[in-house]
XYZ file of C-alpha atoms in Angstrom:
318
model
C -11.652 101.714 81.896
C -8.312 103.337 81.724
C -5.550 100.832 81.224
C -2.536 100.686 83.900
C 0.568 98.721 83.210
C 3.343 98.255 85.781
C 5.918 96.526 83.836
C 8.722 95.726 86.940
C 7.620 94.901 89.892
C 10.807 92.879 90.249
C 11.777 92.229 93.119
C 7.711 92.500 93.611
C 6.886 95.296 96.650
C 3.811 96.679 94.715
C 2.074 93.672 93.716
C -0.727 92.801 96.281
C -0.710 95.402 98.615
C -3.824 97.665 99.952
C -2.782 100.395 97.569
C -2.894 98.309 94.584
C -6.182 97.679 95.327
C -7.120 100.723 95.224
C -6.145 101.531 92.052
C -8.202 98.876 90.616
C -11.577 101.151 91.112
C -10.093 103.393 88.875
C -8.430 101.284 86.141
C -7.753 97.919 84.545
C -4.366 97.432 86.238
C -1.477 94.454 84.913
C 1.533 94.059 86.876
C 4.108 91.618 86.173
C 6.203 90.063 88.732
C 9.317 89.126 85.994
C 11.975 91.464 84.857
C 11.899 92.031 80.953
C 14.237 90.688 78.816
C 14.690 93.122 75.909
C 13.829 96.669 75.326
C 11.252 95.122 72.864
C 9.828 93.030 75.460
C 9.245 95.619 77.689
C 7.532 97.407 74.860
C 5.279 94.767 74.169
C 4.262 95.211 77.818
C 2.968 98.882 77.578
C 1.108 98.510 74.193
C -2.326 99.900 74.711
C -1.097 101.583 78.186
C -2.506 105.346 78.918
C -0.229 105.104 82.338
C 2.834 103.285 83.327
C 3.813 102.522 86.955
C 7.412 102.703 86.716
C 9.223 100.857 90.235
C 12.824 99.771 88.893
C 15.306 101.986 87.521
C 16.282 99.454 85.529
C 13.787 100.168 82.655
C 14.496 102.667 80.713
C 12.151 104.987 78.606
C 13.733 106.264 75.663
C 12.554 108.270 73.206
C 11.986 105.205 70.825
C 10.214 103.087 72.899
C 8.079 105.941 73.974
C 7.139 106.729 70.151
C 6.760 103.208 70.229
C 4.013 103.189 72.814
C 1.706 105.885 71.724
C -1.212 105.759 73.963
C 0.874 106.208 76.651
C 0.067 109.453 78.638
C 1.447 109.538 81.871
C 4.379 107.564 84.072
C 4.287 107.282 87.467
C 7.702 106.722 89.543
C 8.141 104.920 92.248
C 11.157 107.133 94.333
C 12.880 110.370 93.739
C 15.103 109.474 90.709
C 14.228 110.039 86.778
C 17.499 109.315 85.385
C 15.942 106.054 83.146
C 13.692 108.515 81.206
C 14.506 110.859 78.488
C 12.079 113.788 79.966
C 12.821 116.105 77.061
C 11.310 113.655 74.720
C 8.602 112.783 77.084
C 7.075 116.244 77.838
C 7.776 116.752 73.416
C 5.369 113.661 73.157
C 2.787 115.292 76.033
C 3.749 112.244 78.254
C 3.424 113.303 82.116
C 6.116 112.416 84.467
C 5.621 112.245 88.268
C 7.719 110.850 91.453
C 7.481 110.279 94.873
C 10.192 112.673 96.941
C 10.513 112.645 100.349
C 9.057 108.577 100.712
C 12.635 106.810 101.835
C 14.257 110.109 102.684
C 14.930 108.499 106.415
C 15.344 105.161 105.002
C 18.266 106.327 102.910
C 19.695 108.903 105.435
C 20.199 105.855 107.928
C 21.385 103.652 104.972
C 23.905 106.228 104.307
C 24.716 106.810 107.812
C 25.868 103.497 108.604
C 27.760 102.812 104.792
C 29.369 105.841 106.776
C 30.620 104.158 110.089
C 30.785 100.974 107.874
C 33.571 102.589 106.443
C 35.186 104.613 109.053
C 34.952 101.732 111.322
C 36.606 98.919 108.774
C 33.488 96.412 110.144
C 33.409 94.375 107.066
C 37.222 94.140 107.381
C 37.576 92.928 110.377
C 34.559 90.488 109.984
C 35.921 89.072 107.607
C 39.206 88.701 109.564
C 38.004 87.180 112.727
C 35.489 84.652 110.346
C 38.879 83.778 109.271
C 40.454 82.658 112.096
C 42.339 85.695 113.109
C 42.280 88.542 115.561
C 43.288 91.808 113.161
C 43.032 94.814 115.443
C 43.031 98.085 112.334
C 43.235 101.328 112.831
C 40.025 102.921 112.816
C 38.578 106.106 111.517
C 35.933 108.102 114.781
C 33.309 110.456 113.287
C 32.512 112.809 115.797
C 34.305 115.812 115.384
C 34.764 115.086 111.645
C 33.036 117.313 108.434
C 30.372 115.886 106.527
C 30.100 117.126 102.789
C 27.055 116.933 101.315
C 26.431 117.139 97.492
C 23.144 117.635 97.045
C 20.068 119.047 100.103
C 16.860 117.463 99.263
C 14.917 115.617 101.440
C 17.876 113.223 102.175
C 20.009 115.076 102.633
C 18.391 117.561 104.871
C 17.757 114.174 106.622
C 21.202 112.639 107.140
C 22.902 116.503 108.141
C 20.179 115.760 111.333
C 21.792 112.137 111.806
C 25.185 113.184 111.198
C 25.229 115.908 113.716
C 23.642 113.692 116.432
C 27.199 111.773 116.145
C 28.909 115.310 116.687
C 29.949 115.775 112.574
C 30.105 119.035 110.604
C 28.232 119.250 108.445
C 28.493 121.346 105.122
C 26.587 121.269 101.989
C 26.138 122.621 97.894
C 23.909 122.035 95.871
C 22.531 124.034 92.755
C 20.206 125.495 94.132
C 21.329 126.588 97.536
C 18.863 128.449 99.788
C 19.573 129.996 102.730
C 16.413 129.530 105.029
C 16.828 126.139 104.431
C 20.367 125.649 105.777
C 19.603 127.914 108.592
C 16.244 125.411 109.409
C 18.966 122.349 108.970
C 21.895 124.446 110.880
C 24.061 123.387 107.796
C 26.459 126.399 106.349
C 26.280 126.274 101.889
C 29.723 126.122 100.526
C 31.063 125.775 97.447
C 32.399 122.509 95.580
C 35.863 123.133 94.723
C 36.020 123.793 99.003
C 33.789 120.719 100.263
C 35.688 118.396 98.074
C 39.079 119.265 99.629
C 37.942 119.872 103.168
C 35.478 117.114 103.947
C 36.400 113.916 106.306
C 33.326 111.828 104.197
C 31.508 112.911 101.349
C 28.180 111.790 100.608
C 26.292 111.959 97.177
C 23.059 112.630 97.693
C 22.048 114.912 94.243
C 19.585 113.433 91.374
C 21.285 112.545 88.467
C 20.478 114.799 85.319
C 22.877 116.234 82.146
C 24.316 118.703 84.641
C 25.284 116.387 87.566
C 26.281 113.615 85.032
C 30.039 112.878 86.022
C 30.197 115.733 88.491
C 32.754 114.169 90.776
C 35.252 112.830 87.609
C 38.921 112.864 87.965
C 40.127 116.373 88.817
C 37.078 116.465 91.028
C 39.045 113.507 93.112
C 42.429 115.078 92.810
C 40.858 117.871 95.357
C 40.114 115.302 97.929
C 42.146 114.119 101.536
C 43.725 111.112 100.733
C 42.165 110.280 104.484
C 38.380 111.038 103.309
C 35.962 108.301 102.283
C 32.988 108.883 99.431
C 29.615 107.601 99.389
C 27.043 107.017 96.975
C 23.294 106.309 97.763
C 22.508 108.920 94.792
C 22.957 107.584 91.379
C 26.171 105.046 89.665
C 26.515 108.153 87.017
C 27.415 110.976 89.040
C 31.296 109.607 90.419
C 33.248 108.700 87.353
C 34.068 104.869 88.264
C 37.231 104.661 86.310
C 38.436 107.795 87.887
C 37.134 106.843 91.696
C 38.614 102.910 91.180
C 41.947 104.715 89.900
C 41.659 106.824 93.551
C 41.069 103.712 95.700
C 44.087 102.177 94.404
C 46.225 104.469 94.084
C 45.562 105.595 97.822
C 44.220 109.102 97.127
C 41.318 108.101 98.576
C 40.888 105.888 101.553
C 38.052 104.111 101.186
C 34.078 104.413 99.529
C 30.938 102.985 100.268
C 28.305 102.157 97.502
C 24.932 100.859 96.795
C 24.242 102.250 93.288
C 26.789 100.870 90.039
C 27.349 101.590 86.830
C 25.308 97.922 85.797
C 22.743 96.143 88.406
C 23.533 93.766 89.066
C 27.594 94.628 88.979
C 29.284 91.733 87.039
C 31.340 89.697 88.831
C 34.585 91.050 86.837
C 33.863 94.519 88.347
C 36.453 96.041 90.197
C 35.375 97.569 93.033
C 34.076 93.831 94.051
C 37.692 93.097 94.483
C 38.784 96.460 96.337
C 38.655 95.420 100.144
C 38.745 99.811 101.212
C 35.258 99.400 98.985
C 31.935 98.737 101.031
C 28.880 97.460 99.125
C 25.180 97.533 99.394
C 22.887 96.288 96.605
C 20.650 99.389 96.150
C 18.642 98.636 99.000
C 18.685 102.062 100.977
C 15.405 102.672 100.344
C 13.791 98.866 101.031
C 12.636 99.189 104.483
C 9.273 97.687 105.406
C 8.265 101.835 106.387
C 9.680 103.428 103.267
C 8.542 100.842 100.855
C 4.511 100.910 102.032
C 4.697 105.215 102.104
C 6.322 104.997 98.245
C 3.480 102.773 97.375
C 0.780 105.011 98.690
C 1.535 108.350 96.764
C 2.698 105.894 93.914
C -1.117 104.864 93.419
C -1.695 108.391 94.576
C 0.116 110.242 91.869
C -1.985 107.692 89.832
C -5.219 108.674 91.093
C -5.280 112.558 91.219
C -3.764 111.509 87.295
C -6.614 109.721 86.337
C -8.938 112.699 88.897
C -7.352 115.557 86.890
C -5.570 116.972 90.202
C -1.732 117.810 91.510
C 0.542 114.224 91.240
C 3.911 115.400 91.884
C 5.179 116.433 87.959
C 8.871 116.875 87.061
C 8.549 117.681 83.612
C 6.909 120.757 81.713
């Protein structure tokens, strides 16, 4: 039987599931429930594997690693992000890559809305004051009639647009591949990025990380936003220049940020973001609802079984 390796089920979400049991009818499966201590340890785990099921983005599939795994033919990723994989190298080496689009769209969109509201209403700051015995009532932001600018308009962006309109927000979007049909279906307007940055009251990052989007929201971009604007990032940290973001938050060029993703995960205790009072933080868990996890596991395993049966499996590379 073919060998399948899950090198990074930590924290564990796949082990012991019915989906994983189903896969064992098609292949020998090895699951590691502790994080690999080094790239060398990750390579050791992958030896002899034809298929790798990638659960966590902290596992980096670089070209040297891929070349060190000559039996590898397919990487099945849980989630939509594939920025931890050198896709061109995988294509050159004949390694197929898939993902699980849409499985966590509802969960991530709900979490994004929660972060928006927490930042606008200063909920963490008010709670902290109350717990310290202080009755501090700070001015807050009402989101009704405000404008949400979506950077990216995939499954998550469309779901978030629906939620935001439900609380009375106007929604604009910018994407690398605008579609008038999609915009019409969702009742949103596609605009240029500069216009979105300068006119939005809340900006939400919902685009996939890639070479085209790395550092997309940089110092120059942040100079265009309103001082009252809230920036929310539940996509990938690499899309926003962290140093520029910290400067904008410290100097009042940006009112607040709400983040679920970081350059280093978990962040270092000395990360400046942790000490800024106008930043709301969550531990990259926006998609971690039971419903989203179950749906993701099911599609992940279905992709692998489809690969073994020679069928379509949500491939993302050439």
